[in-house]
Structure formats: structure tokens, C-alpha cells
PDB file of C-alpha atoms in Angstrom:
ATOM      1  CA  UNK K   1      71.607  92.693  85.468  1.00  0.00           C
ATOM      2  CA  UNK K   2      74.294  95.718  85.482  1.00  0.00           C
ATOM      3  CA  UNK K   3      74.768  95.927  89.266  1.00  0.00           C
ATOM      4  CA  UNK K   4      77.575  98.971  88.501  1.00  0.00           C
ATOM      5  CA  UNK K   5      76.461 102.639  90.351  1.00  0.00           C
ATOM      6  CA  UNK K   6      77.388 105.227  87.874  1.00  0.00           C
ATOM      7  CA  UNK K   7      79.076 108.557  89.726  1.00  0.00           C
ATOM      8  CA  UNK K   8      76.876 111.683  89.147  1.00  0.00           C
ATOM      9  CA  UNK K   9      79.556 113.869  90.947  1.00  0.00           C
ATOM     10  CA  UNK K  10      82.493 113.995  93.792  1.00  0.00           C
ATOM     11  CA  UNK K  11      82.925 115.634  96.594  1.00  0.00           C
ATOM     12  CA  UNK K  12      86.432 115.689  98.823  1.00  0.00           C
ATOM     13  CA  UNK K  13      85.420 115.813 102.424  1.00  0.00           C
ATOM     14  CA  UNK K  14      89.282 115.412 103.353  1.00  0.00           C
ATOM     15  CA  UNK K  15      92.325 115.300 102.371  1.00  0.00           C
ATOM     16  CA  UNK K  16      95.580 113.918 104.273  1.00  0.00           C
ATOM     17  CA  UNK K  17      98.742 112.441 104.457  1.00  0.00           C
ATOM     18  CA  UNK K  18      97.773 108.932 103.418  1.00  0.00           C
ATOM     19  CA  UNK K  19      94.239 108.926 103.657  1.00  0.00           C
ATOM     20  CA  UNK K  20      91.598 111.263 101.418  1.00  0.00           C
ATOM     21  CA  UNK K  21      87.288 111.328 102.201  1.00  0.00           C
ATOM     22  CA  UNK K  22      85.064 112.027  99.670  1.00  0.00           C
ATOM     23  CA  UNK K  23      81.254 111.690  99.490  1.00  0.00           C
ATOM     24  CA  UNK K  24      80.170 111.100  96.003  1.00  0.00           C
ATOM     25  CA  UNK K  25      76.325 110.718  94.471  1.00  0.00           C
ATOM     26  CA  UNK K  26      75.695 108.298  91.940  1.00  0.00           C
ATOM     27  CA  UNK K  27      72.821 106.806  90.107  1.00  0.00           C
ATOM     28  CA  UNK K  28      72.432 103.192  91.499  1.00  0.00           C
ATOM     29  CA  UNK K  29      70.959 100.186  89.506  1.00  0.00           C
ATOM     30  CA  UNK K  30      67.242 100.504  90.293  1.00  0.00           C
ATOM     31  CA  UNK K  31      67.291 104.034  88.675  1.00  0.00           C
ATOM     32  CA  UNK K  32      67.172 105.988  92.100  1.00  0.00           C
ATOM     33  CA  UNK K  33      69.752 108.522  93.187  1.00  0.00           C
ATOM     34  CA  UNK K  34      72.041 107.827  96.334  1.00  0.00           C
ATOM     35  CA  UNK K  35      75.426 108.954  97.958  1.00  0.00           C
ATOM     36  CA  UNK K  36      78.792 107.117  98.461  1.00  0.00           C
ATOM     37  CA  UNK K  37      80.875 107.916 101.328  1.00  0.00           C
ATOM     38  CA  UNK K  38      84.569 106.087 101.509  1.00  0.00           C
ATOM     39  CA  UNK K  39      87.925 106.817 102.517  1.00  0.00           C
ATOM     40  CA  UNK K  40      91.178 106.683  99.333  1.00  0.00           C
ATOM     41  CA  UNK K  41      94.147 104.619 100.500  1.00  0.00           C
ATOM     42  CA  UNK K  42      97.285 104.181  98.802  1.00  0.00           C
ATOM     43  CA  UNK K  43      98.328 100.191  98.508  1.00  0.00           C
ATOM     44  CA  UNK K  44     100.367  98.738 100.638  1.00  0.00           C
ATOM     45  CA  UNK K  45     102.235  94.928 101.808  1.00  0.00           C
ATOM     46  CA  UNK K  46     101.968  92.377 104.356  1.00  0.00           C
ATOM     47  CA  UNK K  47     104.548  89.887 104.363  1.00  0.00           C
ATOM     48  CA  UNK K  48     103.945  86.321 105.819  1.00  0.00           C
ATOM     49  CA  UNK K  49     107.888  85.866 106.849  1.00  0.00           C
ATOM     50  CA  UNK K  50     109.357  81.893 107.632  1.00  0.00           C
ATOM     51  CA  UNK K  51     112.385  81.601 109.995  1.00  0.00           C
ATOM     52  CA  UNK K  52     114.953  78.897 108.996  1.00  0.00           C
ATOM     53  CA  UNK K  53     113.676  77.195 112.086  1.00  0.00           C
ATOM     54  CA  UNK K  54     110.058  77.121 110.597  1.00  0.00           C
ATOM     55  CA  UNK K  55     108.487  79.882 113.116  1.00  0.00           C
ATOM     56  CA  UNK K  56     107.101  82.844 111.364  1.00  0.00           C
ATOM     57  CA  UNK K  57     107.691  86.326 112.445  1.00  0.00           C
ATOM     58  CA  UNK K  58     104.614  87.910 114.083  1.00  0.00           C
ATOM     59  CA  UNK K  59     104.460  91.702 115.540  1.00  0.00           C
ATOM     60  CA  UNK K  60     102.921  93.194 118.279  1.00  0.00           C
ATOM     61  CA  UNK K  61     101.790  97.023 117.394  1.00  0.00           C
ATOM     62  CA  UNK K  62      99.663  99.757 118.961  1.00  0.00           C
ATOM     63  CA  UNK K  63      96.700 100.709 116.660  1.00  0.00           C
ATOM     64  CA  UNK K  64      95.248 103.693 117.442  1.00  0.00           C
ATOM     65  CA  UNK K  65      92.086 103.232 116.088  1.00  0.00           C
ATOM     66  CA  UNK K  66      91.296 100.351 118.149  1.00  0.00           C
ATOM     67  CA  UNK K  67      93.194 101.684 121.284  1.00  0.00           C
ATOM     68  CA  UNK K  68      94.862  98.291 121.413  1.00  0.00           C
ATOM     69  CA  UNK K  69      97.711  96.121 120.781  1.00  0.00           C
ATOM     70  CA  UNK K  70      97.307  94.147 117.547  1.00  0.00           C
ATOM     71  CA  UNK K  71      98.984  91.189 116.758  1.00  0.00           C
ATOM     72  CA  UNK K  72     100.014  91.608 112.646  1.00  0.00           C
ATOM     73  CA  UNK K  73     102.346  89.991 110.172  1.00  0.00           C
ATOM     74  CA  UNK K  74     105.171  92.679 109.077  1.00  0.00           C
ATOM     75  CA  UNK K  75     103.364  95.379 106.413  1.00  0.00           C
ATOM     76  CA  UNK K  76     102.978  99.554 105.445  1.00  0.00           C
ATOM     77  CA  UNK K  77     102.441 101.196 103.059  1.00  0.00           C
ATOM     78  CA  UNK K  78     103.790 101.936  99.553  1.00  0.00           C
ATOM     79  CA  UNK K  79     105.943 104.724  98.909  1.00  0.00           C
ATOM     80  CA  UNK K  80     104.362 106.990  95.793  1.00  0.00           C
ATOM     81  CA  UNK K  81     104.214 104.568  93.020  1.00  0.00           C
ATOM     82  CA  UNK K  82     106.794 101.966  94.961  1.00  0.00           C
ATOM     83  CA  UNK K  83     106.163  98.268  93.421  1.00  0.00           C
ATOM     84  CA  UNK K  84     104.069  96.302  95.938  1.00  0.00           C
ATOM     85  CA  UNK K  85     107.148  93.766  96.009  1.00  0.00           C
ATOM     86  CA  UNK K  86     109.606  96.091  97.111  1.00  0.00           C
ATOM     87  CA  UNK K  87     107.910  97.354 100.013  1.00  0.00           C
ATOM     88  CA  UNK K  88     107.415  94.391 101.293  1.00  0.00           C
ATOM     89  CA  UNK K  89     111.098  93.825 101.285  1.00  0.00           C
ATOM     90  CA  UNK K  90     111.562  97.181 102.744  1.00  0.00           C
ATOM     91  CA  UNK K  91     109.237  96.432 105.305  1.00  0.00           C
ATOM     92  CA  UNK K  92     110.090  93.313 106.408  1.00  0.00           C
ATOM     93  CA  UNK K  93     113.940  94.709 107.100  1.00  0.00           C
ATOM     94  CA  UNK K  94     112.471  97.608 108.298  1.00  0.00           C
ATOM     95  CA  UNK K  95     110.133  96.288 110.537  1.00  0.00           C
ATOM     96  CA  UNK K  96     112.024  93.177 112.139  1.00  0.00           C
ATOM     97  CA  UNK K  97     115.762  93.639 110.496  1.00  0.00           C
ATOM     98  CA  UNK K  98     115.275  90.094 108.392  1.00  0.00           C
ATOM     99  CA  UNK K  99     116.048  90.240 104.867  1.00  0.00           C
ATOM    100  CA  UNK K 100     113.981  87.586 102.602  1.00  0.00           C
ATOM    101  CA  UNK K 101     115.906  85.859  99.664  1.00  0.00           C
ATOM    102  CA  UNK K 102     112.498  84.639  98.508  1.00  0.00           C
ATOM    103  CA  UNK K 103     109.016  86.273  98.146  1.00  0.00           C
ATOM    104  CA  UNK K 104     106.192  84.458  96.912  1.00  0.00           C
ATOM    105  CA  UNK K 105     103.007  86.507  96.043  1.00  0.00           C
ATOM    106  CA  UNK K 106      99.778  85.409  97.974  1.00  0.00           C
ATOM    107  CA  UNK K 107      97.097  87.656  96.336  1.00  0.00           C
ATOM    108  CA  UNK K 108      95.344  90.782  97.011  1.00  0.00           C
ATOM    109  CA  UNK K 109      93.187  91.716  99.547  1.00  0.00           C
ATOM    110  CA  UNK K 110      90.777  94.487  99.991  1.00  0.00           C
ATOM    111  CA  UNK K 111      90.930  94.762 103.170  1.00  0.00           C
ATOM    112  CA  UNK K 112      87.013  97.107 103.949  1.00  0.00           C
ATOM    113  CA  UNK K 113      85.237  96.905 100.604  1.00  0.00           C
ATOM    114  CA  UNK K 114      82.682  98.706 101.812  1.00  0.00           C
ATOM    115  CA  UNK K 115      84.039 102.186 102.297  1.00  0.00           C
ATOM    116  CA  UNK K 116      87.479 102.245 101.080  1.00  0.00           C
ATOM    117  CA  UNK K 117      89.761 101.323  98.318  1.00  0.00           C
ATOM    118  CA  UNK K 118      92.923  99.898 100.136  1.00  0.00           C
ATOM    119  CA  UNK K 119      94.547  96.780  98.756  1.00  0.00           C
ATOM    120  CA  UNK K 120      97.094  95.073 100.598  1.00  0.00           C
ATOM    121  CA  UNK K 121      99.310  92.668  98.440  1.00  0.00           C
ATOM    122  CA  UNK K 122     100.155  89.665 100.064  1.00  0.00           C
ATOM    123  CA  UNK K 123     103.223  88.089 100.162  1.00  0.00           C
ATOM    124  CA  UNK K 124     105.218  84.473 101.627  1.00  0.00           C
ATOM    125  CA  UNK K 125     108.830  85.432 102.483  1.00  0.00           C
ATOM    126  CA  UNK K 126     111.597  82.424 103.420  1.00  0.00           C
ATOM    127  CA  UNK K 127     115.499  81.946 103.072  1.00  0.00           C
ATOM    128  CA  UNK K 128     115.605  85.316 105.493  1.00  0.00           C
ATOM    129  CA  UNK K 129     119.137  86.241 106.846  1.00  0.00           C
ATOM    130  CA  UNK K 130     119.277  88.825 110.129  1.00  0.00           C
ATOM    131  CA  UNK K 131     120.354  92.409 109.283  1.00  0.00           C
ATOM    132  CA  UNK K 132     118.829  95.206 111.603  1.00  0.00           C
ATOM    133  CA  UNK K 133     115.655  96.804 112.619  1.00  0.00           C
ATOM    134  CA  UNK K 134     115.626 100.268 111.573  1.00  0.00           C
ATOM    135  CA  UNK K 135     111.798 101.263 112.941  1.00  0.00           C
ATOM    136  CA  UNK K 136     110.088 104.175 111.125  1.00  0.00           C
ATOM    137  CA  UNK K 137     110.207 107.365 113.682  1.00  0.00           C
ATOM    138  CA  UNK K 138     107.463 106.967 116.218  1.00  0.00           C
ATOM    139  CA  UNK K 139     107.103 103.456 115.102  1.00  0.00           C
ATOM    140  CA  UNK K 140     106.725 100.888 118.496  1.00  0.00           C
ATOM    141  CA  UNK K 141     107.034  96.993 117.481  1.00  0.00           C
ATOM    142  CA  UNK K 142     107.692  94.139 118.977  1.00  0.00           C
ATOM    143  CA  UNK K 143     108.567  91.277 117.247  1.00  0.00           C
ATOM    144  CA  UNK K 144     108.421  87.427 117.816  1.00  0.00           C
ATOM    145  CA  UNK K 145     108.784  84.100 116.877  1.00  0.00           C
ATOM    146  CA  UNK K 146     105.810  81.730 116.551  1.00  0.00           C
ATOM    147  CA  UNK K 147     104.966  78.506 114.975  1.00  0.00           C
ATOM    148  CA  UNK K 148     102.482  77.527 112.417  1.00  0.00           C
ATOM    149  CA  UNK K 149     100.689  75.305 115.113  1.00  0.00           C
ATOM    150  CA  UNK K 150     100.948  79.023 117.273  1.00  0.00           C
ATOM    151  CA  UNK K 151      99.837  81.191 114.983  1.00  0.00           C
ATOM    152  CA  UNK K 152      96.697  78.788 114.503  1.00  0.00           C
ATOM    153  CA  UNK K 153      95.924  78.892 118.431  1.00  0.00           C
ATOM    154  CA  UNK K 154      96.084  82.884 118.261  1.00  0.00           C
ATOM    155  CA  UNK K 155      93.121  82.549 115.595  1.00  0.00           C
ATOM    156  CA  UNK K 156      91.261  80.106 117.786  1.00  0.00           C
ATOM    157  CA  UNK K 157      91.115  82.059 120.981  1.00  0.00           C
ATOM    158  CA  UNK K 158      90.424  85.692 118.970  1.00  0.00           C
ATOM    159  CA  UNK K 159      93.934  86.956 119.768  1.00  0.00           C
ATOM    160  CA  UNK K 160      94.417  87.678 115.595  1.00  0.00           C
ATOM    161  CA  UNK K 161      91.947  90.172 114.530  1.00  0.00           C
ATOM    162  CA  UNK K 162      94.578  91.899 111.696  1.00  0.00           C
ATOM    163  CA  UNK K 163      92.266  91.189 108.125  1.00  0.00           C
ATOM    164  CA  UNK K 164      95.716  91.002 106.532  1.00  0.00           C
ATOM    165  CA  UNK K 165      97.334  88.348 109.163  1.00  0.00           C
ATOM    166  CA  UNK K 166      94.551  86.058 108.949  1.00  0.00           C
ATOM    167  CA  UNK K 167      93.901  86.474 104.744  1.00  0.00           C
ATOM    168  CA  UNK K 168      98.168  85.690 104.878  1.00  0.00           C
ATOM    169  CA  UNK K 169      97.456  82.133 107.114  1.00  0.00           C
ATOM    170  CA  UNK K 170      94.367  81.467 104.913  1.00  0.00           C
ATOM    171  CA  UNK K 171      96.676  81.975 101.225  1.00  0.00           C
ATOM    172  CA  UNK K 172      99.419  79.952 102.623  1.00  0.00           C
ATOM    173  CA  UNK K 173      96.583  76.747 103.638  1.00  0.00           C
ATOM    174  CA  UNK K 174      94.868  77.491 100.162  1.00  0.00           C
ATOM    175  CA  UNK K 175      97.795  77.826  98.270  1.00  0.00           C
ATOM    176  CA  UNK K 176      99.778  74.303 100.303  1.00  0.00           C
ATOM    177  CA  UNK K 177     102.921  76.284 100.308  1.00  0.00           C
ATOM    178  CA  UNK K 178     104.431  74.297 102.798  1.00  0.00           C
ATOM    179  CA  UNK K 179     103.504  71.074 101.345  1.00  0.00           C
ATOM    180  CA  UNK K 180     105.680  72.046  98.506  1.00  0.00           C
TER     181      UNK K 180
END
């Protein structure tokens, strides 16, 4: 069975700084006639960073969406047609003044299938040395120190919501990187 919608046409409902809306119609499997609504998102990176001492670093951020404080590995956005890697490096300096001597990529994530077409790539950064925190302007983060055993307990008790945060803890059990 061909379970692809074909688009009949496009509308753009909005168009912004990093997001854009558009409600399209399109001719869905089962021959009837329907309309899409989702949101266009340009990629971005979340980085999954290991201390020397074997904590990870783990941020504390206001998301206005939510109206709460969400606890999140280190990510952003790509800058126009920035390579997924280097903004993760950028944002991991950025963001909590560590450079990484070593990314590994995790995988991709689409973060809310359903309505837009975000992907966050994933990645596992170690060997970091301290530089400085140079925070985006009206960026607020706080940044700490957890470990593995931690980060774990967060999950348990619902204090890690973040989609990217928990897909990063799930890639590193799946993938046994520190069983390596």
C-alpha cells in the first residue's frame, strides 16, 4: 500500500525568524481530499557533553512555551546552511564555555513528526577543556554537573521532559558508548 499524501497546493500562514506555517491540501491514500497544517524549522544540535570526571553537563533554561524551566542537554539551532557538527561545537562553547576534542554522532531525531519538520542531530562530546561562556543576547542558562546515575533519577521522577535530552541518554544506552 502507498501510504504517501500527495500535495495538491501550499499555503504560507506565517512566516518568521526561524519558524514558517503553512497549511497545505493534499490527496491522501484512500483517494479523499484533506489539509496539512505544520510549522518549517531549520535543523539544529544537541550535544550530550562528558566531563573528565564522568558527570555530563546538563542546563537549566526558561522555555517560553511551556512557561517553565526545562532541564536540556546543550543545543540551537543551525546557522543558514551551518554543518550540524559545527554547531554543536559552537554551542556547546557557547552555551557552557567547554570545548569538546571529540564528537561522536548519535542520530537524528525528529523531534514532533506530526506537525513539523525539525531535526535535531545528536551528538556525544568528551575530552572537553574549559574556555568561556559567551551566552547568546537574552540567552539565561544555568549550567551543571550531573552523573550518569543523576541524569537517570531526573528521568525517573519526570524532572527531564526535553525530547532531545532523553533521545541523547537513550543513543548513548543503545549505542554502549561508555562500555567502549
Amino acid at each position: 500500500m502507498d501510504l504517501k499524501e500527495k500535495k495538491i497546493s501550499s499555503e504560507e500562514i506565517y512566516k518568521g525568524k526561524i519558524i514558517d506555517v503553512y497549511k497545505d491540501k493534499v490527496l491522501c491514500p484512500n483517494g479523499h481530499e484533506s489539509y496539512r497544517e505544520y510549522v518549517t524549522h531549520c535543523k539544529a544540535s544537541c550535544v550530550m557533553a562528558m566531563l573528565p570526571n564522568g558527570k555530563f553537563i546538563l542546563e537549566k533554561q526558561y522555555r517560553y512555551p511551556y512557561d517553565e524551566v526545562i532541564y536540556e542537554f546543550p543545543a540551537g539551532k543551525c546557522d543558514g546552511n551551518e554543518d550540524p557538527l559545527n554547531t554543536a561545537k559552537r554551542e556547546l562553547e557557547e552555551e557552557t564555555g567547554y570545548v569538546a576534542n571529540k564528537l561522536v554522532y548519535l542520530g537524528e531525531i525528529y523531534p514532533s513528526c506530526a506537525y513539523t519538520n525539525e531535526i535535531i542531530y545528536c551528538y556525544f562530546a568528551s575530552e572537553l577543556e574549559k574556555g568561556k561562556q559567551h551566552l547568546d543576547e537574552n540567552e539565561a542558562v544555568e549550567v551543571y554537573e550531573y552523573s550518569l546515575e543523576e541524569l537517570n533519577n531526573l528521568v525517573k521522577i519526570g524532572e527531564i521532559k526535553d525530547a532531545k535530552t532523553l533521545t541523547c541518554l537513550v543513543f548513548l544506552n543503545a549505542k554502549g558508548l561508555l562500555n567502549k
